[in-house]
Amino acid sequence: MTQTIAPETTIGLVELSVSALDRALVFYRDQLGFALLLQAVGQAVLGAGGTPLLHPVEKPGARAVKGVTGLYHFAVLLPDRHSLARLIY
């Protein structure tokens, strides 16, 4: 028996700790195309179509955690393969 997720299911705002907010904004805004919805000291909110999706919070010196399990990533669905190719190359 196959289970499916209801089509109206969405993800809420994802909060990320980043070591350098400016560098994170360049990546998420300029490379992935997120819109900057709000920016304050040490944090920002980015999204698409006016919907807040990402909340990077600057934590100087933050590093990837090794040797533990947990949610340390998220996925971004692009509209098509051409968009993915443009991002990679």
GROMACS .gro file of C-alpha atoms in nm:
model
   89
    1MET     CA    1   0.000   0.000   0.000
    2THR     CA    2   0.144   0.333  -0.108
    3GLN     CA    3   0.089   0.641   0.103
    4THR     CA    4   0.093   0.988  -0.042
    5ILE     CA    5   0.123   1.330   0.113
    6ALA     CA    6  -0.174   1.560   0.073
    7PRO     CA    7  -0.108   1.815  -0.206
    8GLU     CA    8  -0.179   2.105   0.030
    9THR     CA    9   0.109   1.998   0.258
   10THR     CA   10   0.382   2.261   0.281
   11ILE     CA   11   0.693   2.320   0.486
   12GLY     CA   12   0.720   2.603   0.733
   13LEU     CA   13   0.997   2.857   0.772
   14VAL     CA   14   1.340   2.687   0.790
   15GLU     CA   15   1.589   2.846   1.030
   16LEU     CA   16   1.959   2.802   0.955
   17SER     CA   17   2.262   2.897   1.160
   18VAL     CA   18   2.519   3.052   0.926
   19SER     CA   19   2.872   3.170   1.000
   20ALA     CA   20   2.849   3.473   0.768
   21LEU     CA   21   2.509   3.625   0.686
   22ASP     CA   22   2.638   3.830   0.392
   23ARG     CA   23   2.784   3.521   0.224
   24ALA     CA   24   2.463   3.323   0.286
   25LEU     CA   25   2.251   3.601   0.135
   26VAL     CA   26   2.465   3.607  -0.179
   27PHE     CA   27   2.413   3.233  -0.223
   28TYR     CA   28   2.040   3.209  -0.146
   29ARG     CA   29   1.943   3.535  -0.317
   30ASP     CA   30   2.182   3.557  -0.612
   31GLN     CA   31   2.240   3.188  -0.684
   32LEU     CA   32   1.910   3.023  -0.588
   33GLY     CA   33   1.683   3.320  -0.658
   34PHE     CA   34   1.519   3.365  -0.318
   35ALA     CA   35   1.381   3.714  -0.255
   36LEU     CA   36   1.506   3.908   0.047
   37LEU     CA   37   1.188   3.982   0.244
   38LEU     CA   38   1.341   4.122   0.562
   39GLN     CA   39   1.687   4.192   0.698
   40ALA     CA   40   1.791   4.291   1.049
   41VAL     CA   41   2.119   4.277   1.239
   42GLY     CA   42   2.249   3.921   1.212
   43GLN     CA   43   1.943   3.771   1.049
   44ALA     CA   44   1.722   3.781   0.744
   45VAL     CA   45   1.409   3.624   0.597
   46LEU     CA   46   1.408   3.505   0.237
   47GLY     CA   47   1.126   3.360   0.034
   48ALA     CA   48   0.946   3.326  -0.295
   49GLY     CA   49   0.619   3.478  -0.406
   50GLY     CA   50   0.604   3.672  -0.079
   51THR     CA   51   0.607   3.351   0.127
   52PRO     CA   52   0.881   3.337   0.392
   53LEU     CA   53   1.082   3.016   0.347
   54LEU     CA   54   1.428   3.064   0.495
   55HIS     CA   55   1.552   3.238   0.810
   56PRO     CA   56   1.933   3.248   0.821
   57VAL     CA   57   2.067   3.359   1.160
   58GLU     CA   58   2.431   3.461   1.183
   59LYS     CA   59   2.635   3.275   1.442
   60PRO     CA   60   3.000   3.371   1.389
   61GLY     CA   61   3.220   3.064   1.394
   62ALA     CA   62   2.930   2.825   1.325
   63ARG     CA   63   3.053   2.499   1.173
   64ALA     CA   64   2.892   2.185   1.039
   65VAL     CA   65   2.831   1.929   1.314
   66LYS     CA   66   3.006   1.596   1.258
   67GLY     CA   67   2.938   1.256   1.412
   68VAL     CA   68   2.573   1.317   1.499
   69THR     CA   69   2.243   1.253   1.329
   70GLY     CA   70   1.983   1.517   1.272
   71LEU     CA   71   1.838   1.752   1.015
   72TYR     CA   72   2.129   1.953   0.880
   73HIS     CA   73   2.001   2.018   0.529
   74PHE     CA   74   1.692   2.103   0.331
   75ALA     CA   75   1.597   2.065  -0.034
   76VAL     CA   76   1.491   2.326  -0.287
   77LEU     CA   77   1.268   2.212  -0.571
   78LEU     CA   78   1.353   2.391  -0.894
   79PRO     CA   79   1.095   2.430  -1.171
   80ASP     CA   80   1.277   2.215  -1.427
   81ARG     CA   81   1.608   2.051  -1.527
   82HIS     CA   82   1.715   2.358  -1.722
   83SER     CA   83   1.697   2.565  -1.402
   84LEU     CA   84   1.906   2.305  -1.221
   85ALA     CA   85   2.166   2.304  -1.500
   86ARG     CA   86   2.189   2.684  -1.491
   87LEU     CA   87   2.250   2.670  -1.117
   88ILE     CA   88   2.522   2.406  -1.141
   89TYR     CA   89   2.713   2.549  -1.438
   0.00000   0.00000   0.00000
